[in-house]
mmCIF file of C-alpha atoms in Angstrom:
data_model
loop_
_atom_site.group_PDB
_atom_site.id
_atom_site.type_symbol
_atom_site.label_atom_id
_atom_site.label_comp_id
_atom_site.label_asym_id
_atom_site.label_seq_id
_atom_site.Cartn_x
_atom_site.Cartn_y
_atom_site.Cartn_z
ATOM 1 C CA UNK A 1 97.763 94.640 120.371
ATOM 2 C CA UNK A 2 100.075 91.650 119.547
ATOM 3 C CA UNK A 3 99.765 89.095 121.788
ATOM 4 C CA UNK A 4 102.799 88.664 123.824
ATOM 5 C CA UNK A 5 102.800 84.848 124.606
ATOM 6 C CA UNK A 6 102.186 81.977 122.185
ATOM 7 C CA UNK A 7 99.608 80.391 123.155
ATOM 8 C CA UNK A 8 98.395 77.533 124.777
ATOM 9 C CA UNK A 9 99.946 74.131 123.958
ATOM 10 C CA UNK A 10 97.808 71.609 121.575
ATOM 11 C CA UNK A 11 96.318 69.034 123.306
ATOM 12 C CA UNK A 12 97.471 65.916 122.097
ATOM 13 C CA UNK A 13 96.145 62.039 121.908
ATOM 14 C CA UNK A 14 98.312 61.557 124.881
ATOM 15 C CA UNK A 15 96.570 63.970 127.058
ATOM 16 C CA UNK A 16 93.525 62.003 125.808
ATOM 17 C CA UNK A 17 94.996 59.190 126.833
ATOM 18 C CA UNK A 18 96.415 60.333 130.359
ATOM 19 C CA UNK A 19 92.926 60.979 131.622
ATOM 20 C CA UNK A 20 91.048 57.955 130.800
ATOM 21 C CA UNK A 21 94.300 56.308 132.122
ATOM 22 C CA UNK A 22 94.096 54.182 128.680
ATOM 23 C CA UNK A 23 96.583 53.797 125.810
ATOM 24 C CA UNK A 24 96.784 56.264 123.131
ATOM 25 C CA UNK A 25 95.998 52.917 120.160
ATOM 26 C CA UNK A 26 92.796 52.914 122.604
ATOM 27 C CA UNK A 27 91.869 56.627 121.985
ATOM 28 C CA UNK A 28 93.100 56.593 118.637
ATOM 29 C CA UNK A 29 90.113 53.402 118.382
ATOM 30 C CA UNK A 30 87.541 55.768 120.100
ATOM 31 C CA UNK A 31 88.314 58.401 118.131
ATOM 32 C CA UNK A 32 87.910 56.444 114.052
ATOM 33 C CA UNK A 33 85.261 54.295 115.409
ATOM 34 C CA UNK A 34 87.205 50.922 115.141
ATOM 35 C CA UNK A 35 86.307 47.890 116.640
ATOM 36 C CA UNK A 36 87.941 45.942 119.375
ATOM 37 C CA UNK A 37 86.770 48.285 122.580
ATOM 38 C CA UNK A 38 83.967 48.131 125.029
ATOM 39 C CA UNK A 39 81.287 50.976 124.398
ATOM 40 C CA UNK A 40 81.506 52.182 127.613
ATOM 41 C CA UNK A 41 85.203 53.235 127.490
ATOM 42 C CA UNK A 42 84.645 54.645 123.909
ATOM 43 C CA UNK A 43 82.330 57.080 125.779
ATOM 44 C CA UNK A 44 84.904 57.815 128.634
ATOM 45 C CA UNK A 45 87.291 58.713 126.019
ATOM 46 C CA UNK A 46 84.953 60.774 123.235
ATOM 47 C CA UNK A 47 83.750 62.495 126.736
ATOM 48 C CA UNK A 48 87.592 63.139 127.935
ATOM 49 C CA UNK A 49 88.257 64.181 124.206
ATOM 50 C CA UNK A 50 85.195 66.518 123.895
ATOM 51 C CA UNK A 51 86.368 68.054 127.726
ATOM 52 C CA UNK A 52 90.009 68.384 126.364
ATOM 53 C CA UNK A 53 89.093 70.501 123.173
ATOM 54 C CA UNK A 54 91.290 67.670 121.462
ATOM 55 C CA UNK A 55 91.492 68.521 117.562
ATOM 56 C CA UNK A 56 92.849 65.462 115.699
ATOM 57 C CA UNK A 57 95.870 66.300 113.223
ATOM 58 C CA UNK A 58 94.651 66.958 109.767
ATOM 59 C CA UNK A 59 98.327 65.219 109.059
ATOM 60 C CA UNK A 60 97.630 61.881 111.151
ATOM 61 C CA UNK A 61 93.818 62.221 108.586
ATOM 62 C CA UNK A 62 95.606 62.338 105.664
ATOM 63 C CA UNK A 63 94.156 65.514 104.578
ATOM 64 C CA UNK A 64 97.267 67.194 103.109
ATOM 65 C CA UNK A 65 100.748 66.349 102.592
ATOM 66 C CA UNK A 66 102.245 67.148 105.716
ATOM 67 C CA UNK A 67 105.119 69.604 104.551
ATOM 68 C CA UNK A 68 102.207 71.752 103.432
ATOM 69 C CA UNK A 69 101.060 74.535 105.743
ATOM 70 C CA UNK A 70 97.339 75.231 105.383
ATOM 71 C CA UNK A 71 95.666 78.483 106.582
ATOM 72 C CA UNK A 72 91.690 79.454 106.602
ATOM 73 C CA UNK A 73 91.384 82.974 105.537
ATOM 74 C CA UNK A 74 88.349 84.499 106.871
ATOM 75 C CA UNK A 75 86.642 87.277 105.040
ATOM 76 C CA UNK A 76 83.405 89.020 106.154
ATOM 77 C CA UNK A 77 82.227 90.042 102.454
ATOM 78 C CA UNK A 78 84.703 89.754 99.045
ATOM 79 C CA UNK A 79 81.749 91.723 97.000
ATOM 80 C CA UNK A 80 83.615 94.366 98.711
ATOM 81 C CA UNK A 81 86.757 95.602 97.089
ATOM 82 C CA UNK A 82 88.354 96.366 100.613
ATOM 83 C CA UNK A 83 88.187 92.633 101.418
ATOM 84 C CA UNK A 84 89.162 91.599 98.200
ATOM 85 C CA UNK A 85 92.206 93.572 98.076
ATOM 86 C CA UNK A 86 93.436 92.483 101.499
ATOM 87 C CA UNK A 87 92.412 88.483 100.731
ATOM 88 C CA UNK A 88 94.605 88.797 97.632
ATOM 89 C CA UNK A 89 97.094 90.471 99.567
ATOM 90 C CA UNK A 90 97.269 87.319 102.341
ATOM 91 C CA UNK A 91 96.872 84.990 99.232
ATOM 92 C CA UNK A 92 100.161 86.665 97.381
ATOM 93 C CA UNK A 93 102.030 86.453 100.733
ATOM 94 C CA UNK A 94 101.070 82.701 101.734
ATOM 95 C CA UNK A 95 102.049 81.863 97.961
ATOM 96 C CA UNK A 96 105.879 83.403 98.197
ATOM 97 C CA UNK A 97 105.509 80.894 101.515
ATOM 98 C CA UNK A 98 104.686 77.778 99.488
ATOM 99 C CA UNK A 99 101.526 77.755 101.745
ATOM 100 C CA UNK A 100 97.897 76.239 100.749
ATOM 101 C CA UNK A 101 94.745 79.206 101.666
ATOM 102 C CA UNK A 102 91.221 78.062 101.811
ATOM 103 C CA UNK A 103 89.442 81.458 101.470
ATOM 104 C CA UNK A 104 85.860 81.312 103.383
ATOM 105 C CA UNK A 105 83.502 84.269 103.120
ATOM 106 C CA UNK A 106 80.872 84.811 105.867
ATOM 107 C CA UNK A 107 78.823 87.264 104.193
ATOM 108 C CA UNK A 108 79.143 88.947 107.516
ATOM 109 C CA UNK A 109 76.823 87.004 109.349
ATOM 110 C CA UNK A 110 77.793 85.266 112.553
ATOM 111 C CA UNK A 111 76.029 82.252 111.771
ATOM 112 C CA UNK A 112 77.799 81.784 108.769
ATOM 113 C CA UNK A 113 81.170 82.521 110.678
ATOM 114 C CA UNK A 114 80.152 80.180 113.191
ATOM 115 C CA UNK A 115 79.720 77.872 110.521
ATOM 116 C CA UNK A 116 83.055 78.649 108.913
ATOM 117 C CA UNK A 117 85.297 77.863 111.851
ATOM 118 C CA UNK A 118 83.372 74.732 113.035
ATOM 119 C CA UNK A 119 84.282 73.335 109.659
ATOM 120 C CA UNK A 120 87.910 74.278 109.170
ATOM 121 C CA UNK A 121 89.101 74.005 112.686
ATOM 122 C CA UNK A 122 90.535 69.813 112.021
ATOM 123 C CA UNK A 123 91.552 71.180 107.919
ATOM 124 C CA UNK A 124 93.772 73.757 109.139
ATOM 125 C CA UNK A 125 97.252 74.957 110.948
ATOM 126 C CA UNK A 126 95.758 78.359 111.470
ATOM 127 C CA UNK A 127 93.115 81.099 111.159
ATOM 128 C CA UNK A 128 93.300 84.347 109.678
ATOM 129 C CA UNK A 129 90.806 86.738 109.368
ATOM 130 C CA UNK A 130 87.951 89.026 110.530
ATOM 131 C CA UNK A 131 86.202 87.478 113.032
ATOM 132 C CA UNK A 132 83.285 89.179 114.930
ATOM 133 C CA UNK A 133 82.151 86.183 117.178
ATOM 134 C CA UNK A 134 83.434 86.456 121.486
ATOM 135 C CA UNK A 135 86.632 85.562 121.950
ATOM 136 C CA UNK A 136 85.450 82.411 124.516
ATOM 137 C CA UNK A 137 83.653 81.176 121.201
ATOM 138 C CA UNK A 138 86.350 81.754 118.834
ATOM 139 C CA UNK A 139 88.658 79.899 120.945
ATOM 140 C CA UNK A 140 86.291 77.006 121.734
ATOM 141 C CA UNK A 141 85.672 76.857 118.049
ATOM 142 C CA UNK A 142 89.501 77.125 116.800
ATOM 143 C CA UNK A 143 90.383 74.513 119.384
ATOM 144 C CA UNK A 144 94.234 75.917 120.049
ATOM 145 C CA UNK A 145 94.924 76.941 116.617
ATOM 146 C CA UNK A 146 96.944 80.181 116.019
ATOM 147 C CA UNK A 147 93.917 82.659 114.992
ATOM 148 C CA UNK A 148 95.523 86.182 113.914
ATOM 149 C CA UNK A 149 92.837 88.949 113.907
ATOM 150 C CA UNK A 150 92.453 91.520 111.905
ATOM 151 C CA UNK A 151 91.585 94.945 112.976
ATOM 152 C CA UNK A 152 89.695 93.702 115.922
ATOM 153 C CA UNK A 153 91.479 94.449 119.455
ATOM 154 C CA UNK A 154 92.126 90.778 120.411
ATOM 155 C CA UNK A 155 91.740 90.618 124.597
ATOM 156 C CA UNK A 156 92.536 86.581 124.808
ATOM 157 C CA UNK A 157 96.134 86.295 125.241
ATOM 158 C CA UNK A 158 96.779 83.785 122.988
ATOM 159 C CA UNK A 159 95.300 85.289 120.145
ATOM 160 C CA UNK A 160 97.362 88.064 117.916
ATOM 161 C CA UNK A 161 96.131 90.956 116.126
ATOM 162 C CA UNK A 162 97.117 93.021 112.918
ATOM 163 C CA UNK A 163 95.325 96.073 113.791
ATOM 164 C CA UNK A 164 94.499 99.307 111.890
ATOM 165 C CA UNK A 165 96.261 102.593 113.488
ATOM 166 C CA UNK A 166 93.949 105.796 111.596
ATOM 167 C CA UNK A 167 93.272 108.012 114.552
ATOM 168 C CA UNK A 168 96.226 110.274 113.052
ATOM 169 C CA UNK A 169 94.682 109.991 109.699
ATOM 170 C CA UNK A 170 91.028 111.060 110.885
ATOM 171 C CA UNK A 171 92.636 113.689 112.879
ATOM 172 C CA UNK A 172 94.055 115.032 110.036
ATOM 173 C CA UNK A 173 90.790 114.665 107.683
ATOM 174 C CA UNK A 174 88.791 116.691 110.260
ATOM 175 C CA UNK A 175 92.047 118.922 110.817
ATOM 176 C CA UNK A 176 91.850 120.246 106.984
ATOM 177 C CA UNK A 177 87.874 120.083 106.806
ATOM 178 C CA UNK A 178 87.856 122.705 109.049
ATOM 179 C CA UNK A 179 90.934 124.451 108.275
ATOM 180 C CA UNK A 180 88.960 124.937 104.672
ATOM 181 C CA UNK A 181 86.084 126.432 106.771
ATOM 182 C CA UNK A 182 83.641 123.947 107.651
ATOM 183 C CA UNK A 183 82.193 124.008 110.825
ATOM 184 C CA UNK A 184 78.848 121.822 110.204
ATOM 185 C CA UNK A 185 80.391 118.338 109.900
ATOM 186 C CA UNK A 186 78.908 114.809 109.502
ATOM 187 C CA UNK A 187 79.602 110.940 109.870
ATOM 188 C CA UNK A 188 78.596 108.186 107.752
ATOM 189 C CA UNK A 189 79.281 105.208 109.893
ATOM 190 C CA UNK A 190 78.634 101.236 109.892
ATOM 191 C CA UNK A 191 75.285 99.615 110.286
ATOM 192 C CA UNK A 192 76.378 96.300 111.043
ATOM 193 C CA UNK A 193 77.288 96.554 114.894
ATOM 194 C CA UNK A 194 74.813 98.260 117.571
ATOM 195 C CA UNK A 195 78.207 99.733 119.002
ATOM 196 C CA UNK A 196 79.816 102.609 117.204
ATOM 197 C CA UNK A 197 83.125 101.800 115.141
ATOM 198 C CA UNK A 198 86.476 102.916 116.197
ATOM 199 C CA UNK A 199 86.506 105.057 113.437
ATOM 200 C CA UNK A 200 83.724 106.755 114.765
ATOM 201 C CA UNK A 201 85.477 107.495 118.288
ATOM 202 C CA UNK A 202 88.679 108.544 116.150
ATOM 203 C CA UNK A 203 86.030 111.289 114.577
ATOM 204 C CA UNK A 204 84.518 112.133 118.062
ATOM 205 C CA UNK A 205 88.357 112.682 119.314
ATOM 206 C CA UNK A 206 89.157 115.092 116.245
ATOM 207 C CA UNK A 207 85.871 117.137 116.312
ATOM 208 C CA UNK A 208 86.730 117.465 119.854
ATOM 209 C CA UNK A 209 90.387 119.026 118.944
ATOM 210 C CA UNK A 210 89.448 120.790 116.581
ATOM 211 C CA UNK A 211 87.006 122.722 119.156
ATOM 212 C CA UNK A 212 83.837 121.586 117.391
ATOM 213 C CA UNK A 213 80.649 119.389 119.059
ATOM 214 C CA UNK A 214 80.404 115.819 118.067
ATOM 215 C CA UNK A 215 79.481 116.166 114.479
ATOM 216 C CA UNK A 216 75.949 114.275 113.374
ATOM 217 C CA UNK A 217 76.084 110.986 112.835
ATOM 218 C CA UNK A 218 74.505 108.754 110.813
ATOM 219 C CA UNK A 219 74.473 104.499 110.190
ATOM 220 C CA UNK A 220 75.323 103.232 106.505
ATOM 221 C CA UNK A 221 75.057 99.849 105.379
ATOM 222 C CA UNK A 222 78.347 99.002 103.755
ATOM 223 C CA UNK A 223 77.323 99.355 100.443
ATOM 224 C CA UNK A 224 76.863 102.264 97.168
ATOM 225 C CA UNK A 225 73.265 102.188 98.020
ATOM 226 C CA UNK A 226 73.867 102.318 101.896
ATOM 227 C CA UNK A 227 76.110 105.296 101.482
ATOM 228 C CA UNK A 228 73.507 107.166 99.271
ATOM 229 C CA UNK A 229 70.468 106.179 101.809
ATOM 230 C CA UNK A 230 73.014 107.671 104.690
ATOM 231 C CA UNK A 231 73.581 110.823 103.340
ATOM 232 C CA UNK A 232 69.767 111.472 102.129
ATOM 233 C CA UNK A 233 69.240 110.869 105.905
ATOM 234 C CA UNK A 234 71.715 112.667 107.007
ATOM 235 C CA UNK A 235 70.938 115.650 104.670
ATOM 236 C CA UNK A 236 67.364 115.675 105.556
ATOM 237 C CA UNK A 237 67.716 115.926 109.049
ATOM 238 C CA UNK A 238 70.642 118.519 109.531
ATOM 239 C CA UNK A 239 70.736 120.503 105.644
ATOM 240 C CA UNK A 240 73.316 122.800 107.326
ATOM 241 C CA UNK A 241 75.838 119.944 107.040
ATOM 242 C CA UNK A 242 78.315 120.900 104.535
ATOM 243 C CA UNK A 243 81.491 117.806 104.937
ATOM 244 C CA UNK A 244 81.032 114.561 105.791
ATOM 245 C CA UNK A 245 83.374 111.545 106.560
ATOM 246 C CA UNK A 246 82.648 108.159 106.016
ATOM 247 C CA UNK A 247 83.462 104.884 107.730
ATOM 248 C CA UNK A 248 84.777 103.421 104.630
ATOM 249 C CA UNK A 249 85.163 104.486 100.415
ATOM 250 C CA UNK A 250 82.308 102.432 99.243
ATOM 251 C CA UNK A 251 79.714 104.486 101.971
ATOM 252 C CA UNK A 252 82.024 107.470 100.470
ATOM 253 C CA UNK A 253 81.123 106.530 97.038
ATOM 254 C CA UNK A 254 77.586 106.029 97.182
ATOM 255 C CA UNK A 255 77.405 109.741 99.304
ATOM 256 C CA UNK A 256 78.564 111.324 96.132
ATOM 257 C CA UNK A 257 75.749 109.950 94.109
ATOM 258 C CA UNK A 258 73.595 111.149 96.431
ATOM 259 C CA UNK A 259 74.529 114.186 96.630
ATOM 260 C CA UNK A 260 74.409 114.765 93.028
ATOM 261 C CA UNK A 261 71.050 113.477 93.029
ATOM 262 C CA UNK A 262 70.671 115.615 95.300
ATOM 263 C CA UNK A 263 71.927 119.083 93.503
ATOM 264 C CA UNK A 264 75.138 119.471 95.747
ATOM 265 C CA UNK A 265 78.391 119.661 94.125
ATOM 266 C CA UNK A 266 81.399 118.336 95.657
ATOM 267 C CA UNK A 267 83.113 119.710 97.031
ATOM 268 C CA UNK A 268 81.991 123.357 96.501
ATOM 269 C CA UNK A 269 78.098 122.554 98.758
ATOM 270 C CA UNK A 270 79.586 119.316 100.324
ATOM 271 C CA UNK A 271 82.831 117.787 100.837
ATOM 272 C CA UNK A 272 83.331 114.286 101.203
ATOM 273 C CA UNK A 273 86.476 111.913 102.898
ATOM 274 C CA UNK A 274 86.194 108.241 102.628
ATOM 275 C CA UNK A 275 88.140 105.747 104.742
ATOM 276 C CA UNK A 276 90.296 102.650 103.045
ATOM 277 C CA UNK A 277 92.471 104.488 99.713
ATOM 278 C CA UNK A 278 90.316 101.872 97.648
ATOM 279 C CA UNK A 279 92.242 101.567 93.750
ATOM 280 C CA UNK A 280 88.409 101.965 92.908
ATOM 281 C CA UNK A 281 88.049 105.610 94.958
ATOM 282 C CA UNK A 282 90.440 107.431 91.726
ATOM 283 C CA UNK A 283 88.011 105.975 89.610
ATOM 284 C CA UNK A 284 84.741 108.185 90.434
ATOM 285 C CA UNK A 285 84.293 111.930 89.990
ATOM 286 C CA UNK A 286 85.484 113.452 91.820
ATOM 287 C CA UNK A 287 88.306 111.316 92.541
ATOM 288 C CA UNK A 288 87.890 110.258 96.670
ATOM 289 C CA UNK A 289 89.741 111.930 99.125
ATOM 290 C CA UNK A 290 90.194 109.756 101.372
ATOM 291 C CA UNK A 291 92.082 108.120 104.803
ATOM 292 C CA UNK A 292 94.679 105.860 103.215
ATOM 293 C CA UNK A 293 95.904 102.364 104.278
ATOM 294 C CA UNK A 294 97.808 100.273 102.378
ATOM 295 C CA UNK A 295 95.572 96.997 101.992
ATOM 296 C CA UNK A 296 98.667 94.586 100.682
ATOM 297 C CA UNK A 297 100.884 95.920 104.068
ATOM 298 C CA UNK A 298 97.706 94.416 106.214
ATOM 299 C CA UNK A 299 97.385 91.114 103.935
ATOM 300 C CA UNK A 300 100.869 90.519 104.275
ATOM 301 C CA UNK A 301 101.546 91.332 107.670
ATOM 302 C CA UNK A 302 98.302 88.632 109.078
ATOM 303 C CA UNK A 303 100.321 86.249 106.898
ATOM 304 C CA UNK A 304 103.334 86.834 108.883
ATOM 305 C CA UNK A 305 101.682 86.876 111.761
ATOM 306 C CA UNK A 306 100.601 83.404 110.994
ATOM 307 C CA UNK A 307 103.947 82.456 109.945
ATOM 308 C CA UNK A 308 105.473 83.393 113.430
ATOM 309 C CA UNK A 309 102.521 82.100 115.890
ATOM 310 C CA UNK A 310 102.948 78.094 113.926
ATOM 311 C CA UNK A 311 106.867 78.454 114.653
ATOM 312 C CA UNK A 312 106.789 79.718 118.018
ATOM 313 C CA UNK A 313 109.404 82.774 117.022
ATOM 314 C CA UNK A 314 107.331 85.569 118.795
ATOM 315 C CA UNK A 315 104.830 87.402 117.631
ATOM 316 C CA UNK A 316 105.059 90.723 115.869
ATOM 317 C CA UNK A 317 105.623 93.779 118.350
ATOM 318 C CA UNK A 318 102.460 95.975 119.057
ATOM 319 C CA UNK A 319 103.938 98.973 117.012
ATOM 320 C CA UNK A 320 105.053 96.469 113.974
ATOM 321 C CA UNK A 321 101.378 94.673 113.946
ATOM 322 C CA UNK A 322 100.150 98.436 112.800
ATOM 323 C CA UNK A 323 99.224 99.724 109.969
ATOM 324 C CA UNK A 324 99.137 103.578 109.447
ATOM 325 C CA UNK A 325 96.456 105.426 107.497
ATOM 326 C CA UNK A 326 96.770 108.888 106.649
ATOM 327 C CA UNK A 327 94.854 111.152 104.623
ATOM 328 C CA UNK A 328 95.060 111.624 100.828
ATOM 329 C CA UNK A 329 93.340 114.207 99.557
ATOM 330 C CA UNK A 330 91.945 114.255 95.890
ATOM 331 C CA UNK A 331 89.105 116.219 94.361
ATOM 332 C CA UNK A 332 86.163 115.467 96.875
ATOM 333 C CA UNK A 333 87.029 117.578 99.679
#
């Protein structure tokens, strides 16, 4: 949910300052490497500094001009559309705001976000994104910057989330999948995380409403290709499956060319729902059906997110940090 507070205070050059028990013009010598101050109490105050978590002001560096709000964007992987929608989404929104983005992509590996916020945590007023690394690092990293989340359920209190509400959606997908007969029902879900996705709880939760076992599951890569290895998988080990749904569209997208490789037609042998209402889920045949979000709502609402954590007017409420997905149905299912 939203966090409810604001967050720590910054740390400032006077804190520094306070615990050595020197002047801030000493720190501020420590800290550019000037001349004109014994080594030893350089140390004391790089140490203090270090202990702190002190993050020098990008203004007092000269980095930008300092009526210009600058915001990392954090993106796990813009070769998928998902993530490119919502990035454009936050970058239309920070525009209308006059604000500057720097858009970093992680490829999804933690090294690489690792990376990522070790480099923009002193070139930034806050960070937006999807960030997979523990909270204790993210804040150790970010340094008491604003950092809005995106669905990820944030536990630190001074972080703030824009979360992704679906479970009605899913509920709904599994609702009509077996209101249209099926009783032999499948899951495509992520391979990046040992644990299972919160999709895949949401499709536990329905099955089990819908007076069905826990359907068979098996782990995609998010990709065409992962989504076709998936299914073939899937297929092979339990042919009496005859609907699937699928952590996201692109896994949804490569199913159905696997199952026409395969010789099943969609959705007479083998429905398929997708999660995300991708622009580029119309575009195959048969058209996706699919759980529905609208990617622009969740760009725009981490922006103002943002906005309200760097002026201290509250964050959003836990209901208004949502978004809804529901289910669209098309010609796959």
């Amino acid at each position: 949910m939203a966090s409810s507070g604001t967050g720590p205070r910054r740390v400032t050059i006077d804190d520094v300052a306070r615990v050595v028990g020197v002047s801030r013009q000493t720190v501020s010598r420590a800290l550019n490497d000037k001349g004109e101050i014994e080594a030893s109490t350089k140390q004391r105050v790089l140490d203090a500094a270090l202990e702190l978590g002190y993050r020098p002001s990008r203004f007092a560096r000269g980095l930008v001009r300092q009526d210009t709000t600058s915001v990392g964007l954090v993106i796990p992987d813009l070769l998928n559309p998902f993530f490119t929608e919502v990035a454009a989404a936050a970058l239309e929104a920070a525009r209308a705001r006059g604000w500057h983005v720097v858009v970093y992509d992680t490829g999804d590996r933690v090294e690489e976000e690792r990376g990522t916020l070790e480099v923009i945590a002193s070139q930034v007023d806050a960070v937006v994104g999807y960030l997979t690394l523990p909270e204790d690092e993210i804040d150790k990293l970010t340094r008491g910057l604003p950092v809005v989340l995106i669905d990820r359920e944030q536990r630190a209190e001074r972080f703030s989330e824009i979360r992704i509400d679906g479970e009605a959606g899913v509920h709904a997908a599994i609702r009509y999948l077996v209101d249209s007969g099926h009783r032999h029902i499948g899951m495509l879900d992520h391979a990046a995380r040992s644990e299972p996705s919160i999709r895949h709880t949401w499709f536990d939760a329905a099955m089990s409403a819908c007076g069905l076992d826990s359907g068979t599951v098996s782990r995609a890569d998010q990709s065409i290709e992962g989504g076709e290895r998936a299914l073939e998988q899937l297929l092979a080990e339990h042919p009496d499956v005859t609907a699937v749904f699928t952590f996201n569209d692109i896994i949804a997208i490569g199913a159905l060319r696997a199952a026409r490789r395969l010789g099943r037609q969609v959705p007479q042998d083998l429905a398929v729902i997708g999660f995300d209402g991708l622009q580029l889920g119309t575009l195959v045949e048969p058209p996706l059906t699919t759980v529905a979000l609208d990617t622009r709502e969740l760009g725009a609402l981490a922006v103002e997110e943002a906005g309200r954590l760097l002026t201290r007017s509250g964050p959003l409420t836990h209901d208004e940090a949502a978004v809804k997905a529901e289910l669209r149905l098309s010609g796959s299912a």
